[in-house]
Coordinates of C-alpha atoms in Angstrom, one line a residue:
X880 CA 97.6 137.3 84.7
X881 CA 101.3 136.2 86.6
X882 CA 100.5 139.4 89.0
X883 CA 97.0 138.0 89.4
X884 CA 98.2 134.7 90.4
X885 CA 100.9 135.9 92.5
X886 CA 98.6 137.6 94.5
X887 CA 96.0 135.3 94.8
X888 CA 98.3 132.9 95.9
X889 CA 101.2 134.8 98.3
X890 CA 99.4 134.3 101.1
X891 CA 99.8 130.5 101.2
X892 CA 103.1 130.8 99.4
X893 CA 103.8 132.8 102.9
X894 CA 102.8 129.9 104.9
X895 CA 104.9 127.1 103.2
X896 CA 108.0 129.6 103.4
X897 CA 106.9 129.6 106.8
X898 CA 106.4 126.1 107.4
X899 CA 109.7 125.2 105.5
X900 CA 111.5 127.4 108.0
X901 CA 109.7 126.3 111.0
X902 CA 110.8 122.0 109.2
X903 CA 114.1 123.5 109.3
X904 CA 114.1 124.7 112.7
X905 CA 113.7 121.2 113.7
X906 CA 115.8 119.0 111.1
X907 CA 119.4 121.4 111.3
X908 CA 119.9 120.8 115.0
X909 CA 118.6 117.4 115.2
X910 CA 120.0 116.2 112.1
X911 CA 123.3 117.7 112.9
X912 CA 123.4 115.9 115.7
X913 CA 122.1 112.2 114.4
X914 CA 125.7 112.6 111.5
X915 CA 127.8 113.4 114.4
X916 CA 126.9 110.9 116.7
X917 CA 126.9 108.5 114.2
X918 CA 130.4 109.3 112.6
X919 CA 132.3 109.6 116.1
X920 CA 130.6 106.5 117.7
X921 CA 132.5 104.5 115.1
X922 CA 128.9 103.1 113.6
X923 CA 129.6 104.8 110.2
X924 CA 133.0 103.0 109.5
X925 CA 131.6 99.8 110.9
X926 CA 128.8 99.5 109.1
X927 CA 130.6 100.8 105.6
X928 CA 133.7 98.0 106.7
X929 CA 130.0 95.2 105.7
X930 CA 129.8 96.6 102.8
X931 CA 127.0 96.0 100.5
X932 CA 126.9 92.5 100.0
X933 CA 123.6 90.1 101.2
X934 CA 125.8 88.3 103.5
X935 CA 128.6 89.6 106.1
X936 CA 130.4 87.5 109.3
X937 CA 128.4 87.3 112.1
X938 CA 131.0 88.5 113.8
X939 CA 131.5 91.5 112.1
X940 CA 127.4 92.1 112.8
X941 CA 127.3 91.4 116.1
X942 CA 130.1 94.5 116.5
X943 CA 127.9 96.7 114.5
X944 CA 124.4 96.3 116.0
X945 CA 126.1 96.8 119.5
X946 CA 126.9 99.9 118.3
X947 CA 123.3 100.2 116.1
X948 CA 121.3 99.7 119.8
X949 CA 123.1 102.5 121.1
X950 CA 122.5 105.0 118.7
X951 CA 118.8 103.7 118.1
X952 CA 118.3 104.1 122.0
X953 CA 119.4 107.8 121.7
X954 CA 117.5 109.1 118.5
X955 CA 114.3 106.3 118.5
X956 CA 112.2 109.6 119.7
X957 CA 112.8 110.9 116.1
X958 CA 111.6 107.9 114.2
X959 CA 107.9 109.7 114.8
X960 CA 108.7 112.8 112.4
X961 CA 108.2 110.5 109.5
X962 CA 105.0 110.7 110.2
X963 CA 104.9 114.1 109.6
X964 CA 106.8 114.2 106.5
X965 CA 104.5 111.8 105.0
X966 CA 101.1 114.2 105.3
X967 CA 103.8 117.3 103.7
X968 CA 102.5 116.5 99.9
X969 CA 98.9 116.1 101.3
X970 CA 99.0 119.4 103.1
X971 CA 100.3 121.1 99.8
X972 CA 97.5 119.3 97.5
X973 CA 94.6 120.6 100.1
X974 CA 96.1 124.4 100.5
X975 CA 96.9 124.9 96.9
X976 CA 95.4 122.3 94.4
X977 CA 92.0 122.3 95.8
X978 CA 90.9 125.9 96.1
X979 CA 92.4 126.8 92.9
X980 CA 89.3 126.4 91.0
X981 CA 86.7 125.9 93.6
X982 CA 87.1 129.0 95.3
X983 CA 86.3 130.9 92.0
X984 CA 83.6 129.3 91.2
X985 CA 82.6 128.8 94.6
X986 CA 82.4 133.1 95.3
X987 CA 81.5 133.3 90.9
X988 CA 84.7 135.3 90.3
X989 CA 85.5 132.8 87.5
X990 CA 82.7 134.3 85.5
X991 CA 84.4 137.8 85.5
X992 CA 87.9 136.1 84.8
X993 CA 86.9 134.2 81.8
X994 CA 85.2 137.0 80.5
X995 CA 87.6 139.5 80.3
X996 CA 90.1 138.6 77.3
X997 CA 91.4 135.8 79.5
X998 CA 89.9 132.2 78.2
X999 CA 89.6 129.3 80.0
X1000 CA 92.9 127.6 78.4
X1001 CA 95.4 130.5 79.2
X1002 CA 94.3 131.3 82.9
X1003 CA 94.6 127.6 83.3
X1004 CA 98.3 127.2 81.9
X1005 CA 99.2 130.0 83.7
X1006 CA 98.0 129.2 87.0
X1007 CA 98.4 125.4 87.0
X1008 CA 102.0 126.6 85.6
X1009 CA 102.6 128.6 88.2
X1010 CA 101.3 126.8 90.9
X1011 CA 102.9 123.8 90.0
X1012 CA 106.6 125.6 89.5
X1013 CA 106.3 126.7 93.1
X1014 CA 105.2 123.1 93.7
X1015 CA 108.1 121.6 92.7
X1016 CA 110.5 124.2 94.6
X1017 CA 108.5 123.2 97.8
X1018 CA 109.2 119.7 97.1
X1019 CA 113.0 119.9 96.0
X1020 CA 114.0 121.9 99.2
X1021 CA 111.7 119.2 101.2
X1022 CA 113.0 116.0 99.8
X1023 CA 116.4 117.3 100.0
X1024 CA 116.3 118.5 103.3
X1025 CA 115.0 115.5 104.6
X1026 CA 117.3 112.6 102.1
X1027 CA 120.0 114.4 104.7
X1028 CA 118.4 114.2 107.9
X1029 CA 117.6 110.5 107.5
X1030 CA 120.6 109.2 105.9
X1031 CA 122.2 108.2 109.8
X1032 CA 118.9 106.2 110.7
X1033 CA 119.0 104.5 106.7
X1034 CA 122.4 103.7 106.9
X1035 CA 122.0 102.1 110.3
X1036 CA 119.5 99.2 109.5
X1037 CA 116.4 101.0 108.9
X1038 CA 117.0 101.0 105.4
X1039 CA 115.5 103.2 102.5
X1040 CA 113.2 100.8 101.6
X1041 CA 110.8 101.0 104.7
X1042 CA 107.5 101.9 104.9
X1043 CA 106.9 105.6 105.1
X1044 CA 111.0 106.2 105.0
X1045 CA 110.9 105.3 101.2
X1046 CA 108.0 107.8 100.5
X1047 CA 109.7 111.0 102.3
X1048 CA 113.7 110.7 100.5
X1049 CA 114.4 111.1 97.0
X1050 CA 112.3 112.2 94.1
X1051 CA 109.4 110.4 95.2
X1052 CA 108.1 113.6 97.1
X1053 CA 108.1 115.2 94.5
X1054 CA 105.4 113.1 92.5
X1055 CA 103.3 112.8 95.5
X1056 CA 103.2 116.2 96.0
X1057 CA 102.4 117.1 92.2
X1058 CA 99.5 114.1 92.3
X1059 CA 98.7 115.9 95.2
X1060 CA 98.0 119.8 93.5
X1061 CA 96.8 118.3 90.2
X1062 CA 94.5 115.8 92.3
X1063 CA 92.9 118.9 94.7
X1064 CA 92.6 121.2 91.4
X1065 CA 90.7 118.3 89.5
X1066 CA 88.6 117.6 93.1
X1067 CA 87.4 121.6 92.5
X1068 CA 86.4 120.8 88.8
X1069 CA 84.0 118.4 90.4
X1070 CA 82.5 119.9 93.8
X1071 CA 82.9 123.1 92.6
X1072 CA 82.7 123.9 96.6
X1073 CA 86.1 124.3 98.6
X1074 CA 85.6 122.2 101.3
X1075 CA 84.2 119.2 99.8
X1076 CA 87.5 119.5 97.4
X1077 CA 89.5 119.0 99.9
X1078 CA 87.8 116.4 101.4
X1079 CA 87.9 115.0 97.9
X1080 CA 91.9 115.3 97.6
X1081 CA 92.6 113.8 101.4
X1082 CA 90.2 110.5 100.5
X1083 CA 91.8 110.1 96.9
X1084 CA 95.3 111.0 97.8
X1085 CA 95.3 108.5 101.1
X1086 CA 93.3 105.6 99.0
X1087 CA 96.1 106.0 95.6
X1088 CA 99.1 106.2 98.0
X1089 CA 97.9 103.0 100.4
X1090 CA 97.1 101.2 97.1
X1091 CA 100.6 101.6 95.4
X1092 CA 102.5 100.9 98.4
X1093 CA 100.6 97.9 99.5
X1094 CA 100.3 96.7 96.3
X1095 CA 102.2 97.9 93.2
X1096 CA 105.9 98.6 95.0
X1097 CA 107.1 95.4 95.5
X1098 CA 106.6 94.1 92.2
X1099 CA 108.4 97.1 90.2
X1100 CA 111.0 94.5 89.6
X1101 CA 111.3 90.7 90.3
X1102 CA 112.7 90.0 93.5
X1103 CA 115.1 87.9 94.3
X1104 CA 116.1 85.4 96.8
X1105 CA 119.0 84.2 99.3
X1106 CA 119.8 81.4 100.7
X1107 CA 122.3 80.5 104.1
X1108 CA 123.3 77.3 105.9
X1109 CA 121.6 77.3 109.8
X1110 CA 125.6 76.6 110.7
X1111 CA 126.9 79.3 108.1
X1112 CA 129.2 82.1 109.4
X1113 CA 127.6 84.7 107.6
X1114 CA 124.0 86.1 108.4
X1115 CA 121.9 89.0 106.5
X1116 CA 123.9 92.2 106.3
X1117 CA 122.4 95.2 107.8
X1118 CA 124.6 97.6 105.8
X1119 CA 123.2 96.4 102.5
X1120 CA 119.8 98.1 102.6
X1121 CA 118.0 95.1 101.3
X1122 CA 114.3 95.5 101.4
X1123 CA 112.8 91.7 102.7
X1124 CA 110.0 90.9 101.7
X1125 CA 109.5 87.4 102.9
X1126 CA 111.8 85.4 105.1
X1127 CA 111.8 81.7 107.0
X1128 CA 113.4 78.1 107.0
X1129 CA 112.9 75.6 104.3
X1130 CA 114.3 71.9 104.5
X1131 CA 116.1 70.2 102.2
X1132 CA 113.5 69.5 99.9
X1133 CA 112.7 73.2 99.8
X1134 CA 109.6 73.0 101.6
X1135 CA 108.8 76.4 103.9
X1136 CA 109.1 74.5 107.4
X1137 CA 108.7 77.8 109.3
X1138 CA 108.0 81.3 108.4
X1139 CA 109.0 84.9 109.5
X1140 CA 111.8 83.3 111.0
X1141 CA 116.2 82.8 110.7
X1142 CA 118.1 80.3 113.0
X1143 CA 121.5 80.2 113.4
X1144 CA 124.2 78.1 115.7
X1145 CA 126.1 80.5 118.1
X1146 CA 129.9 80.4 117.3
X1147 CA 130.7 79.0 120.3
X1148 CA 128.4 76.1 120.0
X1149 CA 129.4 72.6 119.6
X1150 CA 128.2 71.7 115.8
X1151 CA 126.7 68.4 116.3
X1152 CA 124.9 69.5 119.6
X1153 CA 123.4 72.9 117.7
X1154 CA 122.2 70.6 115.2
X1155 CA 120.3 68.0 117.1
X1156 CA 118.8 71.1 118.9
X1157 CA 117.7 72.0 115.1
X1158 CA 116.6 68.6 114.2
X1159 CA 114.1 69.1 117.3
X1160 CA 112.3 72.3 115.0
X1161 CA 111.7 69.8 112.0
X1162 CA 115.0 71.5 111.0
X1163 CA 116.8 67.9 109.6
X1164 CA 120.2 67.7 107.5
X1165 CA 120.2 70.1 104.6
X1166 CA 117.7 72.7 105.9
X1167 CA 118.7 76.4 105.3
X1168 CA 117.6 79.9 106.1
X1169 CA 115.5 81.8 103.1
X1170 CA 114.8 85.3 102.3
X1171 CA 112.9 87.1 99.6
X1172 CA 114.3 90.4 99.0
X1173 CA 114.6 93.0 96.6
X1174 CA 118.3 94.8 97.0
X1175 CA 119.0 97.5 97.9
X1176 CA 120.8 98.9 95.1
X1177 CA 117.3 99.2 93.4
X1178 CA 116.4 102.3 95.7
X1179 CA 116.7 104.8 92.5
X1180 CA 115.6 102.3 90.1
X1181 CA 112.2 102.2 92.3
X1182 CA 111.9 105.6 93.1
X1183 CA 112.2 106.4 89.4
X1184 CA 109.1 104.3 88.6
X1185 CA 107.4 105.3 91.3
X1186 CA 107.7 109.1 90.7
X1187 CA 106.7 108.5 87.3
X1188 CA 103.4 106.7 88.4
X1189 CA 102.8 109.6 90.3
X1190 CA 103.7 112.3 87.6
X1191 CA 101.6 110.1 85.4
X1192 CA 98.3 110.4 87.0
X1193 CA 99.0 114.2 87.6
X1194 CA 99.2 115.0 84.2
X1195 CA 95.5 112.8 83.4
X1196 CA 94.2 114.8 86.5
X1197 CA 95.3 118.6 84.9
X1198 CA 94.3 116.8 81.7
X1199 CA 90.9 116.2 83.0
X1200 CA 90.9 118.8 85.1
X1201 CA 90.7 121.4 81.8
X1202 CA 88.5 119.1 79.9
X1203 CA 85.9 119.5 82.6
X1204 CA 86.4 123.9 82.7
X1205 CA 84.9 123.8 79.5
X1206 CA 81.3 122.6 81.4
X1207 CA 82.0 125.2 84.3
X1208 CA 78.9 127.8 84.0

């Protein structure tokens, strides 16, 4: 039954070998590149001299995004591979979860499988076991390979927390791209046709993925808020990898004046003069700059729960997935 599988399946595990080498071709040379520009520019030990705290000197800041527009100028061009990295689970859930039981039923080779001292239960554990081991591999090497390559751009103001950068580092690939397989295998239990399967596991896997990142990922844990003076020194760190989720400029009575927006007197400005230029914006005596964020030391804590949401509804899928071979003719 393992031999069976293996060469069933060698073909396509082939191609990902294949496409894994051709992802590499691209992320060694680049990503070389992106650590050593960004180690001899002198952005690494400028941004790591902010530390991790909300706040940091203005001063300090405006040093480190001189040196942050550079190296964004040089490597912006690269920002569009996240796109790519993003479809990677997808591509694995459509090439090896959702012919792995439509194609048999769709050409009726199940029917001489099943039959032939091989029940449904066992060729099932053995190939969703076997599928998904070489799942997991896949997504390792990928999520590794790509943590490394990004960590320059994170580090550097994108942060880890941004849209479509949070769902390609980590462990979070790896529960996409198990959803993925267990989602394509359960899509075949249904259409019993390969094509409409994977039709089936791109519409599901695009509307569960939108719907927990638009939704659920910014309430895994309560966020919480800070709070600056429009005169303060200090000004939202770019080192800390805080994920905002809501910013503007409340007055002194806490009332949101103006959203999507921080103010701040230049430190060359005359006080009173900055002030009255304030007080022109609705901006009067005790009004302060607000953000909502959630910090960015909660990176693993939400990656955790969100792999787990994924590894979750993957193991419901296989579960239904094998509840619904029993009805297979």
């Amino acid at each position: 039954m393992i031999w069976l599988t293996w060469k069933q399946h060698r073909k396509q595990a082939l191609f990902a070998v294949i496409g894994l080498a051709a992802l590499a071709a691209l992320m060694v040379p680049t990503g070389l590149r992106m650590h050593e520009v960004f180690d001899d520019s002198g952005l690494a030990s400028c941004l790591a001299k902010l530390g991790t705290d909300p706040l940091a000197a203005n001063t300090a800041v405006d040093r480190c995004n001189a040196l942050s527009t550079q190296f964004q100028n040089q490597f912006k061009s690269l920002s569009f591979v996240g796109i790519l990295f993003v479809i990677l689970p997808l591509l694995v859930g459509l090439f090896f979860g959702a012919p792995l039981i439509s194609r048999e039923v769709e050409h009726s080779t199940h029917r001489f499988v099943w039959t032939q001292g091989v029940g449904r239960l066992r060729w099932a554990l053995v190939k969703f076991g076997l599928v998904g081991a070489v799942t997991v591999l896949l997504a390792v090497v990928y999520a590794l390979g790509v943590s490394w390559w990004y960590a320059p751009m994170a580090a550097n103001g994108n942060g880890r927390f941004g849209y479509i950068w949070f769902d390609v580092q980590g462990i979070a690939p790896i529960g996409y791209t198990l959803f993925a397989v267990a989602l394509g295998i359960f899509a075949g239990t249904v259409s019993r046709r390969v094509l409409p399967a994977m039709a089936g596991t791109l519409a599901g896997f695009a509307v569960v993925r939108i719907a927990v990142e638009t939704l659920a990922r910014d309430h895994y844990l309560s966020a919480k808020t800070l709070t600056y003076g429009l005169a303060s020194t200090q000004g939202p760190n770019p080192a800390s990898g805080d994920w905002v989720l809501g910013q503007g400029l409340r007055d002194a009575a806490g009332k949101l004046v103006k959203a999507n927006a921080q103010v701040g007197c230049p430190p060359t400005s005359d006080a009173g003069s900055c002030m009255k230029e304030m007080a022109k914006q609705g901006l009067g005596p005790g009004s302060y700059n607000w953000q909502l964020y959630q910090p960015g030391d909660r990176f693993w804590a939400f990656q955790g729960i969100e792999t787990g949401i994924f590894l979750a509804l993957a193991a419901l899928l296989l579960f239904l997935a094998v509840r619904r071979m029993r009805h297979v003719a």
